[in-house]
Amino acid sequence: MGNSNSSPSTADVTAANPDDAGAGSGRCPSIGGLDDSLVAPMSTTEIHIQPTADACQSTPSKQLQATDFDLEVESAMASTTTFPDTGPEPSGRSRRVEDYYVLESTRLGRGHYATVYRGRSRRTNQPVAIKKIRRALTDETRLKSEVAALRKIQEHPNIVSLLDVFETAGDVYVVMELCTGGELFERLAEKGPYSEMDCVRHVRCMAEAVAFMHANDIVHRDLKPENILLSTPDDTLACIKIADFGLAKITTATSMKTKCGTWGYSAPEMISGSGCTFGYDAKVDSWSLGTILYILLCGFHPFDPNGTRSDNDMIAAIKKCHFDYADEAWVGISIQAKDLIKHLLVLDPNERYSIADVLAHPWITGREGVDIPVQPLSPTIHTDLARFQKTTRAKMYDEVDENEA
């Protein structure tokens, strides 16, 4: 398993310093204890790339025009994807990125084949993230797949927006929404103790975004805390944004076989080798969501509670699905939360919840008399989460990205 240092992820592309000024679009205010009516079912209108008075509204964007790169993407994905009639700014090889965007000196991330810069639109002054990708150093199939996936699902407010694509003979410039709120886990760790009800709101937003992906035949395959961002540092307006579609797969097939993802959040069938032989389906995203939920509620990884297991020991625990609720951190957490996790972290994918099942679960819907605690999970939950973040940064769970089978 190789280390994931070859390129900045889309999270690197879109996440910025929380102190940066910038408005996010979308819905689902995530940090403040807001009225549940603000997390009602999603709108299907197109994303507007400028800030509005209501950060949870969206408006149509401009017509998308094909470039040589676009046509190659369409050709590569013709059997599984169609492009929307509306989308980012018109793009083409005859246009230059510098004519439409100011490429600032602030570098947000750097990898083997890509460098990510902060930028802004010359037309609207909107801050953006610009990923400059060296064509000679990258796998264009993966790049085209990422762009195609983002174009297919760009109207969802809880998915990071693709704004524009430019190309030259040597480079491709991918212009993305800049998420100035940073990573969700980092923000929660900074803000102080949070409640189980807060976790409901966060997970509901994530699940609705993933459900939208699945409805559009896209499996993310790399859901993890680093890819769960916030649109803005303003707690009253912050919206969950799922990022990094570098391993996303557009497929109408019933199963996939590529061994990929970040193994600390990958389903057992993806890392055991059985998936390469027998295939796996969209429920790998359910497993990842279950792992994220577990960490949110207690502040440690279900398969490495003390953060001390070796890679091999942790992978073995994942393959056997060995986890529990024995730690005192679980004492005040609702039965319904534990029940949802129990149905997500399931070894047999046939028995595992789909994302549709997640959205219908009482812990998410609030039906069936579920009483979700609104008091802090514990006085130290935020520091526990911060400790987990620090441990994760040190361990850097490997990302696997083998060729498509």
mmCIF file with all atom_site columns, N, CA and C in Angstrom, residues 282-284 286-287 341-358:
data_model
loop_
_atom_site.group_PDB
_atom_site.id
_atom_site.type_symbol
_atom_site.label_atom_id
_atom_site.label_alt_id
_atom_site.label_comp_id
_atom_site.label_asym_id
_atom_site.label_entity_id
_atom_site.label_seq_id
_atom_site.pdbx_PDB_ins_code
_atom_site.Cartn_x
_atom_site.Cartn_y
_atom_site.Cartn_z
_atom_site.occupancy
_atom_site.B_iso_or_equiv
_atom_site.pdbx_formal_charge
_atom_site.auth_seq_id
_atom_site.auth_comp_id
_atom_site.auth_asym_id
_atom_site.auth_atom_id
_atom_site.pdbx_PDB_model_num
ATOM 1  N N  . ALA A 1 282 ? -21.735 -0.078 -3.769 1.00 0.00 ? 282 ALA A N  1
ATOM 2  C CA . ALA A 1 282 ? -21.780 1.253  -3.157 1.00 0.00 ? 282 ALA A CA 1
ATOM 3  C C  . ALA A 1 282 ? -21.805 1.208  -1.637 1.00 0.00 ? 282 ALA A C  1
ATOM 4  N N  . LYS A 1 283 ? -22.045 0.050  -1.051 1.00 0.00 ? 283 LYS A N  1
ATOM 5  C CA . LYS A 1 283 ? -22.087 -0.033 0.409  1.00 0.00 ? 283 LYS A CA 1
ATOM 6  C C  . LYS A 1 283 ? -20.714 0.147  1.053  1.00 0.00 ? 283 LYS A C  1
ATOM 7  N N  . VAL A 1 284 ? -19.661 0.223  0.249  1.00 0.00 ? 284 VAL A N  1
ATOM 8  C CA . VAL A 1 284 ? -18.355 0.574  0.830  1.00 0.00 ? 284 VAL A CA 1
ATOM 9  C C  . VAL A 1 284 ? -18.402 1.987  1.403  1.00 0.00 ? 284 VAL A C  1
ATOM 10 N N  . SER A 1 286 ? -21.028 3.213  2.838  1.00 0.00 ? 286 SER A N  1
ATOM 11 C CA . SER A 1 286 ? -21.747 3.075  4.110  1.00 0.00 ? 286 SER A CA 1
ATOM 12 C C  . SER A 1 286 ? -20.774 2.732  5.237  1.00 0.00 ? 286 SER A C  1
ATOM 13 N N  . TRP A 1 287 ? -19.865 1.828  4.958  1.00 0.00 ? 287 TRP A N  1
ATOM 14 C CA . TRP A 1 287 ? -18.859 1.461  5.963  1.00 0.00 ? 287 TRP A CA 1
ATOM 15 C C  . TRP A 1 287 ? -18.043 2.686  6.378  1.00 0.00 ? 287 TRP A C  1
ATOM 16 N N  . ILE A 1 341 ? -24.630 2.504  13.980 1.00 0.00 ? 341 ILE A N  1
ATOM 17 C CA . ILE A 1 341 ? -23.247 2.068  13.741 1.00 0.00 ? 341 ILE A CA 1
ATOM 18 C C  . ILE A 1 341 ? -23.190 0.558  13.554 1.00 0.00 ? 341 ILE A C  1
ATOM 19 N N  . LYS A 1 342 ? -23.951 -0.163 14.385 1.00 0.00 ? 342 LYS A N  1
ATOM 20 C CA . LYS A 1 342 ? -23.964 -1.625 14.314 1.00 0.00 ? 342 LYS A CA 1
ATOM 21 C C  . LYS A 1 342 ? -24.418 -2.116 12.945 1.00 0.00 ? 342 LYS A C  1
ATOM 22 N N  . HIS A 1 343 ? -25.265 -1.335 12.271 1.00 0.00 ? 343 HIS A N  1
ATOM 23 C CA . HIS A 1 343 ? -25.746 -1.724 10.945 1.00 0.00 ? 343 HIS A CA 1
ATOM 24 C C  . HIS A 1 343 ? -24.869 -1.192 9.809  1.00 0.00 ? 343 HIS A C  1
ATOM 25 N N  . LEU A 1 344 ? -23.921 -0.338 10.138 1.00 0.00 ? 344 LEU A N  1
ATOM 26 C CA . LEU A 1 344 ? -22.996 0.184  9.125  1.00 0.00 ? 344 LEU A CA 1
ATOM 27 C C  . LEU A 1 344 ? -21.667 -0.562 9.134  1.00 0.00 ? 344 LEU A C  1
ATOM 28 N N  . LEU A 1 345 ? -21.136 -0.806 10.323 1.00 0.00 ? 345 LEU A N  1
ATOM 29 C CA . LEU A 1 345 ? -19.876 -1.547 10.429 1.00 0.00 ? 345 LEU A CA 1
ATOM 30 C C  . LEU A 1 345 ? -20.196 -3.035 10.499 1.00 0.00 ? 345 LEU A C  1
ATOM 31 N N  . VAL A 1 346 ? -20.603 -3.562 9.352  1.00 0.00 ? 346 VAL A N  1
ATOM 32 C CA . VAL A 1 346 ? -21.018 -4.959 9.221  1.00 0.00 ? 346 VAL A CA 1
ATOM 33 C C  . VAL A 1 346 ? -20.097 -5.638 8.219  1.00 0.00 ? 346 VAL A C  1
ATOM 34 N N  . LEU A 1 347 ? -19.580 -6.792 8.595  1.00 0.00 ? 347 LEU A N  1
ATOM 35 C CA . LEU A 1 347 ? -18.612 -7.494 7.752  1.00 0.00 ? 347 LEU A CA 1
ATOM 36 C C  . LEU A 1 347 ? -19.214 -7.906 6.414  1.00 0.00 ? 347 LEU A C  1
ATOM 37 N N  . ASP A 1 348 ? -20.414 -8.439 6.443  1.00 0.00 ? 348 ASP A N  1
ATOM 38 C CA . ASP A 1 348 ? -21.082 -8.889 5.218  1.00 0.00 ? 348 ASP A CA 1
ATOM 39 C C  . ASP A 1 348 ? -21.779 -7.702 4.565  1.00 0.00 ? 348 ASP A C  1
ATOM 40 N N  . PRO A 1 349 ? -21.337 -7.275 3.377  1.00 0.00 ? 349 PRO A N  1
ATOM 41 C CA . PRO A 1 349 ? -21.972 -6.116 2.739  1.00 0.00 ? 349 PRO A CA 1
ATOM 42 C C  . PRO A 1 349 ? -23.440 -6.330 2.413  1.00 0.00 ? 349 PRO A C  1
ATOM 43 N N  . ASN A 1 350 ? -23.853 -7.586 2.266  1.00 0.00 ? 350 ASN A N  1
ATOM 44 C CA . ASN A 1 350 ? -25.264 -7.855 1.995  1.00 0.00 ? 350 ASN A CA 1
ATOM 45 C C  . ASN A 1 350 ? -26.138 -7.521 3.199  1.00 0.00 ? 350 ASN A C  1
ATOM 46 N N  . GLU A 1 351 ? -25.550 -7.571 4.393  1.00 0.00 ? 351 GLU A N  1
ATOM 47 C CA . GLU A 1 351 ? -26.277 -7.259 5.619  1.00 0.00 ? 351 GLU A CA 1
ATOM 48 C C  . GLU A 1 351 ? -26.080 -5.807 6.055  1.00 0.00 ? 351 GLU A C  1
ATOM 49 N N  . ARG A 1 352 ? -25.178 -5.113 5.415  1.00 0.00 ? 352 ARG A N  1
ATOM 50 C CA . ARG A 1 352 ? -24.842 -3.733 5.778  1.00 0.00 ? 352 ARG A CA 1
ATOM 51 C C  . ARG A 1 352 ? -25.904 -2.773 5.252  1.00 0.00 ? 352 ARG A C  1
ATOM 52 N N  . TYR A 1 353 ? -26.172 -1.715 6.014  1.00 0.00 ? 353 TYR A N  1
ATOM 53 C CA . TYR A 1 353 ? -27.118 -0.692 5.575  1.00 0.00 ? 353 TYR A CA 1
ATOM 54 C C  . TYR A 1 353 ? -26.640 -0.002 4.296  1.00 0.00 ? 353 TYR A C  1
ATOM 55 N N  . SER A 1 354 ? -27.584 0.303  3.435  1.00 0.00 ? 354 SER A N  1
ATOM 56 C CA . SER A 1 354 ? -27.329 1.220  2.328  1.00 0.00 ? 354 SER A CA 1
ATOM 57 C C  . SER A 1 354 ? -27.460 2.644  2.863  1.00 0.00 ? 354 SER A C  1
ATOM 58 N N  . ILE A 1 355 ? -27.074 3.623  2.058  1.00 0.00 ? 355 ILE A N  1
ATOM 59 C CA . ILE A 1 355 ? -27.231 5.016  2.489  1.00 0.00 ? 355 ILE A CA 1
ATOM 60 C C  . ILE A 1 355 ? -28.709 5.370  2.618  1.00 0.00 ? 355 ILE A C  1
ATOM 61 N N  . ALA A 1 356 ? -29.553 4.771  1.787  1.00 0.00 ? 356 ALA A N  1
ATOM 62 C CA . ALA A 1 356 ? -30.999 4.989  1.917  1.00 0.00 ? 356 ALA A CA 1
ATOM 63 C C  . ALA A 1 356 ? -31.492 4.488  3.271  1.00 0.00 ? 356 ALA A C  1
ATOM 64 N N  . ASP A 1 357 ? -30.962 3.361  3.727  1.00 0.00 ? 357 ASP A N  1
ATOM 65 C CA . ASP A 1 357 ? -31.317 2.839  5.052  1.00 0.00 ? 357 ASP A CA 1
ATOM 66 C C  . ASP A 1 357 ? -30.882 3.805  6.153  1.00 0.00 ? 357 ASP A C  1
ATOM 67 N N  . VAL A 1 358 ? -29.716 4.406  5.971  1.00 0.00 ? 358 VAL A N  1
ATOM 68 C CA . VAL A 1 358 ? -29.216 5.377  6.951  1.00 0.00 ? 358 VAL A CA 1
ATOM 69 C C  . VAL A 1 358 ? -30.193 6.536  7.088  1.00 0.00 ? 358 VAL A C  1
#
